[in-house]
Amino acid sequence: MSIDANGDVTIQGVSLRSLPKVSLHDHLDGAVRPATIIELADAIGLEVPESTPKALGAWFAKKSDSGSLVEYLKTFDLTTAVMQTEEGLTRVAREFVQDLAKDGVIYGEVRWAPEQHLAKGLTLEQTVEAVQQGIEEGEDAADRAGHSIRVGQLITAMRHTDRSREIAELAIDYRSRGAVGFDIAGPEDGFPASDHREAFDLLAENFFPVTVHAGEAAGLASIRSALLDGRALRLGHGVRIAEDLQVIQQEGDEVQVQFGDLARWVRDREIPLELSPSSNLQTGAIAAWGNTLADHPFDLLYQLGFAVTVNVDNRTMSATSLTRELSLLIEAFEYDLDDLETFQFNAAAAAFLPVEEREELVEMIAEGFDI
Ligand SMILES: [Zn+2]
């Protein structure tokens, strides 16, 4: 098996890109086309570190691979800088959807933090509406191109600021106008979900779905807080739940593992893990297990029956796509089509959609994988 320049592989005679997929953990400001950054920056007189899309793409990859979180975060300063106008937000959202559709994604959730897009005077409401406009244009364009896709917004609050209650209200306000869920993002270590209890209480009182970044840059205490204080229905990455597993014995494929209470709860209650292989490697989230993709506890979690899903996190920074992430997992763990289908079923079941629509996704996946 080999991964082509587009991150695609042919598996059991079929192109992975063509198979129906669901993308749950995908940041808007982490998925801006380099060519678009250059054009939007030019229009607002902003300097960019490289002048061609190819060189700028390579700049993102270099910063993201540097092992320095400071360097990595600089890349977001650039993408958010070109997303401070309605035009910028709409275009980036439209292209986000079109790129997903081209990658075979049939349902996606886009997460982004409205509070980071107010520098040029937009209101929170204007930012949400501009993104929604782009999503709808993207869905229409994808339809015309023969790839049907639907995308919902995950309205995100930053965990190191104090606007989460206001952002939760915003999310609830846009419930039937594009918003399907709520998330908190930003520095995890030192900023637990419990800091945002008021926002989470409001969301819970309104039965509004929540996912929380947890178990990425911090460990079990953060996951515990996401579940208890955040009442998270999914965990953003959640990869460090594996710290609560003690491998007692490993013989060939047979692994004997002792579960902590938290890991047992997450596994038995099937709380979906939004795992993001490349990103988890680049941000050091899996450093305790090793420094290659084959060291990722993804396979251990999958074999133990956790509800694993495969995600991109930040497509531009990691120069990746959902197809490429799946390809990398096949390379690392020799998965076959049945495994890949299971990951898509898990993601469809975890989508913040009414049950009838989740069932429709499941049917589309089953049909697409029936080859
Ligand atoms: Zn993320």
PDB file of C-alpha atoms in Angstrom, residues 52-270:
ATOM      1  CA  THR A  52       3.105  31.288  -3.216  1.00  0.00           C
ATOM      2  CA  PRO A  53       0.465  28.787  -2.040  1.00  0.00           C
ATOM      3  CA  LYS A  54       2.963  25.941  -2.223  1.00  0.00           C
ATOM      4  CA  ALA A  55       5.606  27.721  -0.140  1.00  0.00           C
ATOM      5  CA  LEU A  56       2.984  28.900   2.349  1.00  0.00           C
ATOM      6  CA  GLY A  57       1.662  25.344   2.681  1.00  0.00           C
ATOM      7  CA  ALA A  58       5.204  24.190   3.427  1.00  0.00           C
ATOM      8  CA  TRP A  59       5.587  27.026   5.981  1.00  0.00           C
ATOM      9  CA  PHE A  60       2.527  25.715   7.857  1.00  0.00           C
ATOM     10  CA  ALA A  61       3.884  22.179   7.834  1.00  0.00           C
ATOM     11  CA  LYS A  62       7.277  23.343   9.112  1.00  0.00           C
ATOM     12  CA  LYS A  63       5.814  25.401  11.970  1.00  0.00           C
ATOM     13  CA  SER A  64       3.483  22.556  12.913  1.00  0.00           C
ATOM     14  CA  ASP A  65       6.296  20.010  12.940  1.00  0.00           C
ATOM     15  CA  SER A  66       8.654  22.245  14.919  1.00  0.00           C
ATOM     16  CA  GLY A  67       7.708  20.712  18.249  1.00  0.00           C
ATOM     17  CA  SER A  68       7.166  24.225  19.598  1.00  0.00           C
ATOM     18  CA  LEU A  69       3.642  25.129  20.619  1.00  0.00           C
ATOM     19  CA  VAL A  70       4.495  28.833  20.258  1.00  0.00           C
ATOM     20  CA  GLU A  71       5.501  28.327  16.615  1.00  0.00           C
ATOM     21  CA  TYR A  72       2.422  26.178  16.019  1.00  0.00           C
ATOM     22  CA  LEU A  73       0.096  28.838  17.447  1.00  0.00           C
ATOM     23  CA  LYS A  74       1.646  31.518  15.205  1.00  0.00           C
ATOM     24  CA  THR A  75       0.054  29.758  12.267  1.00  0.00           C
ATOM     25  CA  PHE A  76      -3.403  30.477  13.702  1.00  0.00           C
ATOM     26  CA  ASP A  77      -2.552  34.163  14.095  1.00  0.00           C
ATOM     27  CA  LEU A  78      -2.174  34.228  10.326  1.00  0.00           C
ATOM     28  CA  THR A  79      -5.371  32.348   9.462  1.00  0.00           C
ATOM     29  CA  THR A  80      -7.551  34.281  11.912  1.00  0.00           C
ATOM     30  CA  ALA A  81      -6.090  37.586  10.671  1.00  0.00           C
ATOM     31  CA  VAL A  82      -7.680  37.023   7.249  1.00  0.00           C
ATOM     32  CA  MET A  83     -11.008  35.999   8.814  1.00  0.00           C
ATOM     33  CA  GLN A  84     -12.038  39.310  10.389  1.00  0.00           C
ATOM     34  CA  THR A  85     -14.566  40.376   7.748  1.00  0.00           C
ATOM     35  CA  GLU A  86     -17.835  38.865   6.597  1.00  0.00           C
ATOM     36  CA  GLU A  87     -16.302  38.263   3.155  1.00  0.00           C
ATOM     37  CA  GLY A  88     -13.298  36.466   4.635  1.00  0.00           C
ATOM     38  CA  LEU A  89     -15.405  34.281   6.952  1.00  0.00           C
ATOM     39  CA  THR A  90     -17.911  33.398   4.244  1.00  0.00           C
ATOM     40  CA  ARG A  91     -15.255  32.479   1.713  1.00  0.00           C
ATOM     41  CA  VAL A  92     -13.246  30.366   4.145  1.00  0.00           C
ATOM     42  CA  ALA A  93     -16.409  28.544   5.307  1.00  0.00           C
ATOM     43  CA  ARG A  94     -17.523  27.943   1.704  1.00  0.00           C
ATOM     44  CA  GLU A  95     -14.158  26.481   0.723  1.00  0.00           C
ATOM     45  CA  PHE A  96     -14.038  24.455   3.945  1.00  0.00           C
ATOM     46  CA  VAL A  97     -17.245  22.685   2.884  1.00  0.00           C
ATOM     47  CA  GLN A  98     -16.170  22.252  -0.745  1.00  0.00           C
ATOM     48  CA  ASP A  99     -12.847  20.721   0.306  1.00  0.00           C
ATOM     49  CA  LEU A 100     -14.628  18.279   2.616  1.00  0.00           C
ATOM     50  CA  ALA A 101     -17.057  17.283  -0.130  1.00  0.00           C
ATOM     51  CA  LYS A 102     -14.177  16.637  -2.520  1.00  0.00           C
ATOM     52  CA  ASP A 103     -12.656  14.392   0.132  1.00  0.00           C
ATOM     53  CA  GLY A 104     -15.771  12.201   0.253  1.00  0.00           C
ATOM     54  CA  VAL A 105     -17.191  13.684   3.463  1.00  0.00           C
ATOM     55  CA  ILE A 106     -21.005  13.494   3.577  1.00  0.00           C
ATOM     56  CA  TYR A 107     -21.475  15.165   6.972  1.00  0.00           C
ATOM     57  CA  GLY A 108     -19.153  17.491   8.827  1.00  0.00           C
ATOM     58  CA  GLU A 109     -19.099  19.678  11.918  1.00  0.00           C
ATOM     59  CA  VAL A 110     -17.013  22.830  11.764  1.00  0.00           C
ATOM     60  CA  ARG A 111     -15.757  24.272  15.024  1.00  0.00           C
ATOM     61  CA  TRP A 112     -14.585  27.819  15.424  1.00  0.00           C
ATOM     62  CA  ALA A 113     -14.567  30.586  18.045  1.00  0.00           C
ATOM     63  CA  PRO A 114     -16.639  33.663  17.102  1.00  0.00           C
ATOM     64  CA  GLU A 115     -14.868  35.741  19.777  1.00  0.00           C
ATOM     65  CA  GLN A 116     -11.660  35.500  17.726  1.00  0.00           C
ATOM     66  CA  HIS A 117     -13.201  37.255  14.756  1.00  0.00           C
ATOM     67  CA  LEU A 118     -14.215  40.609  16.218  1.00  0.00           C
ATOM     68  CA  ALA A 119     -10.992  42.573  15.611  1.00  0.00           C
ATOM     69  CA  LYS A 120     -12.463  44.616  12.758  1.00  0.00           C
ATOM     70  CA  GLY A 121     -15.757  45.421  14.431  1.00  0.00           C
ATOM     71  CA  LEU A 122     -18.031  42.498  13.548  1.00  0.00           C
ATOM     72  CA  THR A 123     -20.557  41.441  16.189  1.00  0.00           C
ATOM     73  CA  LEU A 124     -20.729  37.828  17.381  1.00  0.00           C
ATOM     74  CA  GLU A 125     -24.005  37.412  15.495  1.00  0.00           C
ATOM     75  CA  GLN A 126     -22.518  38.771  12.265  1.00  0.00           C
ATOM     76  CA  THR A 127     -19.652  36.269  12.449  1.00  0.00           C
ATOM     77  CA  VAL A 128     -22.003  33.301  12.915  1.00  0.00           C
ATOM     78  CA  GLU A 129     -24.197  34.472  10.057  1.00  0.00           C
ATOM     79  CA  ALA A 130     -21.209  35.020   7.755  1.00  0.00           C
ATOM     80  CA  VAL A 131     -19.955  31.500   8.446  1.00  0.00           C
ATOM     81  CA  GLN A 132     -23.450  30.068   7.948  1.00  0.00           C
ATOM     82  CA  GLN A 133     -23.706  31.885   4.627  1.00  0.00           C
ATOM     83  CA  GLY A 134     -20.424  30.277   3.533  1.00  0.00           C
ATOM     84  CA  ILE A 135     -21.529  26.830   4.682  1.00  0.00           C
ATOM     85  CA  GLU A 136     -24.755  27.073   2.686  1.00  0.00           C
ATOM     86  CA  GLU A 137     -22.929  28.325  -0.407  1.00  0.00           C
ATOM     87  CA  GLY A 138     -20.450  25.462  -0.009  1.00  0.00           C
ATOM     88  CA  GLU A 139     -23.246  22.898   0.325  1.00  0.00           C
ATOM     89  CA  ASP A 140     -24.920  24.262  -2.822  1.00  0.00           C
ATOM     90  CA  ALA A 141     -21.653  24.260  -4.778  1.00  0.00           C
ATOM     91  CA  ALA A 142     -20.907  20.700  -3.651  1.00  0.00           C
ATOM     92  CA  ASP A 143     -24.411  19.616  -4.695  1.00  0.00           C
ATOM     93  CA  ARG A 144     -23.833  21.094  -8.138  1.00  0.00           C
ATOM     94  CA  ALA A 145     -20.533  19.216  -8.357  1.00  0.00           C
ATOM     95  CA  GLY A 146     -22.317  15.963  -7.504  1.00  0.00           C
ATOM     96  CA  HIS A 147     -21.085  15.556  -3.898  1.00  0.00           C
ATOM     97  CA  SER A 148     -23.901  15.979  -1.416  1.00  0.00           C
ATOM     98  CA  ILE A 149     -22.753  17.209   2.008  1.00  0.00           C
ATOM     99  CA  ARG A 150     -24.220  18.818   5.127  1.00  0.00           C
ATOM    100  CA  VAL A 151     -22.204  20.784   7.666  1.00  0.00           C
ATOM    101  CA  GLY A 152     -23.188  22.051  11.133  1.00  0.00           C
ATOM    102  CA  GLN A 153     -21.460  24.638  13.318  1.00  0.00           C
ATOM    103  CA  LEU A 154     -19.880  23.866  16.674  1.00  0.00           C
ATOM    104  CA  ILE A 155     -19.799  27.259  18.351  1.00  0.00           C
ATOM    105  CA  THR A 156     -16.639  27.380  20.409  1.00  0.00           C
ATOM    106  CA  ALA A 157     -15.594  29.433  23.426  1.00  0.00           C
ATOM    107  CA  MET A 158     -11.940  30.000  24.292  1.00  0.00           C
ATOM    108  CA  ARG A 159     -11.064  28.438  27.617  1.00  0.00           C
ATOM    109  CA  HIS A 160      -8.572  31.141  28.668  1.00  0.00           C
ATOM    110  CA  THR A 161     -11.062  34.000  28.246  1.00  0.00           C
ATOM    111  CA  ASP A 162     -14.207  34.727  30.218  1.00  0.00           C
ATOM    112  CA  ARG A 163     -16.838  34.883  27.496  1.00  0.00           C
ATOM    113  CA  SER A 164     -18.058  31.291  27.618  1.00  0.00           C
ATOM    114  CA  ARG A 165     -21.478  32.115  29.088  1.00  0.00           C
ATOM    115  CA  GLU A 166     -22.096  34.666  26.321  1.00  0.00           C
ATOM    116  CA  ILE A 167     -20.870  32.227  23.670  1.00  0.00           C
ATOM    117  CA  ALA A 168     -23.122  29.491  25.064  1.00  0.00           C
ATOM    118  CA  GLU A 169     -26.081  31.876  24.727  1.00  0.00           C
ATOM    119  CA  LEU A 170     -25.011  32.605  21.157  1.00  0.00           C
ATOM    120  CA  ALA A 171     -24.865  28.890  20.339  1.00  0.00           C
ATOM    121  CA  ILE A 172     -28.325  28.250  21.803  1.00  0.00           C
ATOM    122  CA  ASP A 173     -29.663  31.270  19.919  1.00  0.00           C
ATOM    123  CA  TYR A 174     -28.519  29.806  16.603  1.00  0.00           C
ATOM    124  CA  ARG A 175     -29.731  26.279  17.403  1.00  0.00           C
ATOM    125  CA  SER A 176     -32.031  25.918  14.425  1.00  0.00           C
ATOM    126  CA  ARG A 177     -30.021  28.321  12.285  1.00  0.00           C
ATOM    127  CA  GLY A 178     -26.818  26.366  11.807  1.00  0.00           C
ATOM    128  CA  ALA A 179     -25.412  25.688  15.294  1.00  0.00           C
ATOM    129  CA  VAL A 180     -25.480  22.013  16.259  1.00  0.00           C
ATOM    130  CA  GLY A 181     -23.202  22.019  19.288  1.00  0.00           C
ATOM    131  CA  PHE A 182     -20.791  23.817  21.618  1.00  0.00           C
ATOM    132  CA  ASP A 183     -17.107  23.309  22.408  1.00  0.00           C
ATOM    133  CA  ILE A 184     -14.345  24.927  24.414  1.00  0.00           C
ATOM    134  CA  ALA A 185     -10.880  25.182  22.878  1.00  0.00           C
ATOM    135  CA  GLY A 186      -7.530  26.843  23.511  1.00  0.00           C
ATOM    136  CA  PRO A 187      -5.005  26.095  26.266  1.00  0.00           C
ATOM    137  CA  GLU A 188      -6.288  23.023  28.106  1.00  0.00           C
ATOM    138  CA  ASP A 189      -3.664  22.716  30.799  1.00  0.00           C
ATOM    139  CA  GLY A 190      -4.587  25.034  33.670  1.00  0.00           C
ATOM    140  CA  PHE A 191      -7.970  25.956  32.177  1.00  0.00           C
ATOM    141  CA  PRO A 192     -10.311  23.081  33.119  1.00  0.00           C
ATOM    142  CA  ALA A 193     -13.915  22.835  31.985  1.00  0.00           C
ATOM    143  CA  SER A 194     -14.954  23.634  35.578  1.00  0.00           C
ATOM    144  CA  ASP A 195     -13.881  27.270  34.937  1.00  0.00           C
ATOM    145  CA  HIS A 196     -16.843  27.465  32.548  1.00  0.00           C
ATOM    146  CA  ARG A 197     -19.423  25.816  34.744  1.00  0.00           C
ATOM    147  CA  GLU A 198     -21.922  28.613  34.283  1.00  0.00           C
ATOM    148  CA  ALA A 199     -21.880  28.205  30.510  1.00  0.00           C
ATOM    149  CA  PHE A 200     -22.183  24.433  30.768  1.00  0.00           C
ATOM    150  CA  ASP A 201     -25.095  24.712  33.219  1.00  0.00           C
ATOM    151  CA  LEU A 202     -26.932  26.934  30.754  1.00  0.00           C
ATOM    152  CA  LEU A 203     -26.248  24.531  27.877  1.00  0.00           C
ATOM    153  CA  ALA A 204     -27.422  21.557  29.949  1.00  0.00           C
ATOM    154  CA  GLU A 205     -30.618  23.378  30.998  1.00  0.00           C
ATOM    155  CA  ASN A 206     -31.293  23.938  27.309  1.00  0.00           C
ATOM    156  CA  PHE A 207     -30.382  20.374  26.309  1.00  0.00           C
ATOM    157  CA  PHE A 208     -27.770  21.716  23.908  1.00  0.00           C
ATOM    158  CA  PRO A 209     -25.090  19.208  22.794  1.00  0.00           C
ATOM    159  CA  VAL A 210     -21.549  19.714  24.039  1.00  0.00           C
ATOM    160  CA  THR A 211     -18.142  18.366  23.095  1.00  0.00           C
ATOM    161  CA  VAL A 212     -15.078  19.475  25.045  1.00  0.00           C
ATOM    162  CA  HIS A 213     -11.407  19.467  24.065  1.00  0.00           C
ATOM    163  CA  ALA A 214      -9.953  17.269  26.802  1.00  0.00           C
ATOM    164  CA  GLY A 215      -7.237  14.680  27.161  1.00  0.00           C
ATOM    165  CA  GLU A 216      -5.001  16.375  24.600  1.00  0.00           C
ATOM    166  CA  ALA A 217      -2.698  18.842  26.408  1.00  0.00           C
ATOM    167  CA  ALA A 218      -3.824  17.673  29.863  1.00  0.00           C
ATOM    168  CA  GLY A 219      -4.630  14.297  31.341  1.00  0.00           C
ATOM    169  CA  LEU A 220      -7.310  12.457  33.267  1.00  0.00           C
ATOM    170  CA  ALA A 221      -8.339  15.347  35.548  1.00  0.00           C
ATOM    171  CA  SER A 222      -9.227  17.387  32.470  1.00  0.00           C
ATOM    172  CA  ILE A 223     -11.277  14.536  30.982  1.00  0.00           C
ATOM    173  CA  ARG A 224     -13.051  14.117  34.308  1.00  0.00           C
ATOM    174  CA  SER A 225     -13.907  17.826  34.357  1.00  0.00           C
ATOM    175  CA  ALA A 226     -15.129  17.708  30.736  1.00  0.00           C
ATOM    176  CA  LEU A 227     -17.558  14.933  31.660  1.00  0.00           C
ATOM    177  CA  LEU A 228     -18.638  16.145  35.106  1.00  0.00           C
ATOM    178  CA  ASP A 229     -18.579  19.944  34.712  1.00  0.00           C
ATOM    179  CA  GLY A 230     -18.984  20.139  30.942  1.00  0.00           C
ATOM    180  CA  ARG A 231     -21.385  17.207  30.635  1.00  0.00           C
ATOM    181  CA  ALA A 232     -19.596  16.546  27.354  1.00  0.00           C
ATOM    182  CA  LEU A 233     -21.267  14.026  25.062  1.00  0.00           C
ATOM    183  CA  ARG A 234     -17.972  13.601  23.182  1.00  0.00           C
ATOM    184  CA  LEU A 235     -14.324  14.213  23.995  1.00  0.00           C
ATOM    185  CA  GLY A 236     -12.231  16.472  21.730  1.00  0.00           C
ATOM    186  CA  HIS A 237      -9.369  14.037  21.181  1.00  0.00           C
ATOM    187  CA  GLY A 238      -9.657  12.380  24.609  1.00  0.00           C
ATOM    188  CA  VAL A 239      -6.581  10.378  23.651  1.00  0.00           C
ATOM    189  CA  ARG A 240      -5.057  10.615  27.114  1.00  0.00           C
ATOM    190  CA  ILE A 241      -7.889   8.464  28.478  1.00  0.00           C
ATOM    191  CA  ALA A 242      -5.326   5.757  27.670  1.00  0.00           C
ATOM    192  CA  GLU A 243      -3.420   6.950  30.772  1.00  0.00           C
ATOM    193  CA  ASP A 244      -6.175   5.244  32.750  1.00  0.00           C
ATOM    194  CA  LEU A 245      -5.399   1.883  31.158  1.00  0.00           C
ATOM    195  CA  GLN A 246      -2.738  -0.353  32.534  1.00  0.00           C
ATOM    196  CA  VAL A 247      -1.425  -2.904  30.091  1.00  0.00           C
ATOM    197  CA  ILE A 248      -0.747  -5.993  32.193  1.00  0.00           C
ATOM    198  CA  GLN A 249       0.237  -8.437  29.508  1.00  0.00           C
ATOM    199  CA  GLN A 250       0.679  -8.374  25.777  1.00  0.00           C
ATOM    200  CA  GLU A 251       1.115 -11.530  23.732  1.00  0.00           C
ATOM    201  CA  GLY A 252       0.792 -11.062  20.002  1.00  0.00           C
ATOM    202  CA  ASP A 253      -2.657  -9.574  19.380  1.00  0.00           C
ATOM    203  CA  GLU A 254      -3.851 -10.454  22.881  1.00  0.00           C
ATOM    204  CA  VAL A 255      -3.728  -7.515  25.271  1.00  0.00           C
ATOM    205  CA  GLN A 256      -4.726  -7.735  28.896  1.00  0.00           C
ATOM    206  CA  VAL A 257      -5.607  -4.370  30.304  1.00  0.00           C
ATOM    207  CA  GLN A 258      -6.697  -3.097  33.669  1.00  0.00           C
ATOM    208  CA  PHE A 259      -9.215  -0.242  33.440  1.00  0.00           C
ATOM    209  CA  GLY A 260      -9.436   2.722  35.778  1.00  0.00           C
ATOM    210  CA  ASP A 261     -12.974   3.882  36.660  1.00  0.00           C
ATOM    211  CA  LEU A 262     -12.827   6.815  34.248  1.00  0.00           C
ATOM    212  CA  ALA A 263     -11.633   4.735  31.285  1.00  0.00           C
ATOM    213  CA  ARG A 264     -14.250   2.093  32.053  1.00  0.00           C
ATOM    214  CA  TRP A 265     -16.975   4.757  32.091  1.00  0.00           C
ATOM    215  CA  VAL A 266     -15.843   6.296  28.795  1.00  0.00           C
ATOM    216  CA  ARG A 267     -15.600   2.867  27.136  1.00  0.00           C
ATOM    217  CA  ASP A 268     -18.807   1.366  28.525  1.00  0.00           C
ATOM    218  CA  ARG A 269     -20.926   4.479  27.977  1.00  0.00           C
ATOM    219  CA  GLU A 270     -19.475   4.692  24.445  1.00  0.00           C
TER     220      GLU A 270
END
